[in-house]
PDB file of C-alpha atoms in Angstrom:
ATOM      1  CA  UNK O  20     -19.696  49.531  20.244  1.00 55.00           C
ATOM      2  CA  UNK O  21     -22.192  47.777  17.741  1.00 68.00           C
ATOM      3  CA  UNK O  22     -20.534  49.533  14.743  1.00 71.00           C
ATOM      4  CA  UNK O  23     -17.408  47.869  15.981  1.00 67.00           C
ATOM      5  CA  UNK O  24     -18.482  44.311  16.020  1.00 67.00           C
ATOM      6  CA  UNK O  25     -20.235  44.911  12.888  1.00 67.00           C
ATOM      7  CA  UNK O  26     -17.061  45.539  11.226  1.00 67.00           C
ATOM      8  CA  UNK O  27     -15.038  42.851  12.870  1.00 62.00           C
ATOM      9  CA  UNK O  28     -18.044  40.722  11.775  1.00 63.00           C
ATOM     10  CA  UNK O  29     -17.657  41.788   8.227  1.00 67.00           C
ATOM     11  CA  UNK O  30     -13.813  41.338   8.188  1.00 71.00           C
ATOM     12  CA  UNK O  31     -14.424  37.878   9.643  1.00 69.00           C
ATOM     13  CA  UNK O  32     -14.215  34.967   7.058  1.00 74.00           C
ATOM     14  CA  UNK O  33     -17.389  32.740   7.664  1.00 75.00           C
ATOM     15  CA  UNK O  34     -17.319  29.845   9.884  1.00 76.00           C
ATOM     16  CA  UNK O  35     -17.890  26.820   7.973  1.00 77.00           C
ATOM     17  CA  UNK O  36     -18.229  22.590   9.001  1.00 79.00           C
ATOM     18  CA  UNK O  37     -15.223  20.782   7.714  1.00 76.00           C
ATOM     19  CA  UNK O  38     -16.730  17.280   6.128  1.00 78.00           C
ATOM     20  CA  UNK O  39     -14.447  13.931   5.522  1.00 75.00           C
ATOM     21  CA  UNK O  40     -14.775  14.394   1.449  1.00 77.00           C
ATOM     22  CA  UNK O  41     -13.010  18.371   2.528  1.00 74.00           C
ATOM     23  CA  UNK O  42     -10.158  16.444   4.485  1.00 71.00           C
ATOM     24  CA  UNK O  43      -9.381  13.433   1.518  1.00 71.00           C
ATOM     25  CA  UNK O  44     -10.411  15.206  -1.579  1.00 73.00           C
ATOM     26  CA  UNK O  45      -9.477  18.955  -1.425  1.00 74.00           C
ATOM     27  CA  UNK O  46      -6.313  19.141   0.554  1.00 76.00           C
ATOM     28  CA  UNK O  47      -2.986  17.418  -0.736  1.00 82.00           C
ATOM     29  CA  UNK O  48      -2.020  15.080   1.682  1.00 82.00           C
ATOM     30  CA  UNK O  49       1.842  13.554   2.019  1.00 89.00           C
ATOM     31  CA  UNK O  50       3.289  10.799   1.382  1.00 92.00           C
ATOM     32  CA  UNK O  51       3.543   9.556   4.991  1.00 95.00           C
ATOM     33  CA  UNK O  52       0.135   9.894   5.586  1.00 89.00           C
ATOM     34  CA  UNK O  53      -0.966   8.682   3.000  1.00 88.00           C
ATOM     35  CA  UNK O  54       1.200   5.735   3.793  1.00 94.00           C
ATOM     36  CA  UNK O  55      -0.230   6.019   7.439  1.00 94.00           C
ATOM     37  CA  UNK O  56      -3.400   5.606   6.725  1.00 90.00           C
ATOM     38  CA  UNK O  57      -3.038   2.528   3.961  1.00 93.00           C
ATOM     39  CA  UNK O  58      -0.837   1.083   7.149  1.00 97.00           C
ATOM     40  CA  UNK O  59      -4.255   1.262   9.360  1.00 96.00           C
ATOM     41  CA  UNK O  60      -6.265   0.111   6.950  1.00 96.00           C
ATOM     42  CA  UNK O  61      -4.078  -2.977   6.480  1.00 97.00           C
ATOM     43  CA  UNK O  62      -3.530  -3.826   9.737  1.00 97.00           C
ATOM     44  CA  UNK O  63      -7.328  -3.390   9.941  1.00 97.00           C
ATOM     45  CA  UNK O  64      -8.265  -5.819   7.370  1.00 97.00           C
ATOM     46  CA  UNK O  65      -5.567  -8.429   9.173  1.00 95.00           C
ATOM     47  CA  UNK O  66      -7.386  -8.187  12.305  1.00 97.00           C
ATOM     48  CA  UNK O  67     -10.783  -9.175  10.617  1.00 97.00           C
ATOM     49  CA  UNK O  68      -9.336 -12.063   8.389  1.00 96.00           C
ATOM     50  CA  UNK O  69      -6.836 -13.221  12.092  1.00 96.00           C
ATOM     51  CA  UNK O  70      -9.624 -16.172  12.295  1.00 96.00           C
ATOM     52  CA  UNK O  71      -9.904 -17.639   8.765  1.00 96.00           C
ATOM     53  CA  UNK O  72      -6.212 -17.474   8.600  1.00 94.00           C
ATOM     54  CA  UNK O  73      -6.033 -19.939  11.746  1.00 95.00           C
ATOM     55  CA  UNK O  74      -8.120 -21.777  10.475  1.00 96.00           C
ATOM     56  CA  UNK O  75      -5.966 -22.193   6.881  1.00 95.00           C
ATOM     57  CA  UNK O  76      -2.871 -22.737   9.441  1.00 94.00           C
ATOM     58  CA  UNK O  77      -4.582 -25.041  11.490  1.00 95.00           C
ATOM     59  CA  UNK O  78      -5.660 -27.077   8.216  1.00 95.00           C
ATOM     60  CA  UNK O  79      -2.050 -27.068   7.035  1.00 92.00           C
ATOM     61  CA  UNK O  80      -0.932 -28.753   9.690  1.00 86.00           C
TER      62      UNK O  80
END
């Protein structure tokens, strides 16, 4: 039984931790995620600047 495992072990590609920089930089992503993610990132950086634009609509009027 221990010579079996020890050639499903061998056959067995090696278990390895998937980073961020594996995700964005070696796989080819498409288009629509790509677009996806700008999409978060936008709506993101509207959230944060919600206040100061208030305030620039609040001084407009």
């Amino acid at each position: 039984m221990s010579e079996a495992i020890k050639k499903v072990q061998e056959r067995r590609q090696p278990i390895r931790n998937v980073n961020i920089t594996d995700i964005t930089m070696n796989y080819k992503q498409p288009p629509s995620a790509i677009v996806s993610i700008l999409h978060r990132i936008s709506g993101f950086v509207l959230f944060l600047f919600l206040p100061f634009l208030l305030y620039l609509f609040e001084q407009s009027l």
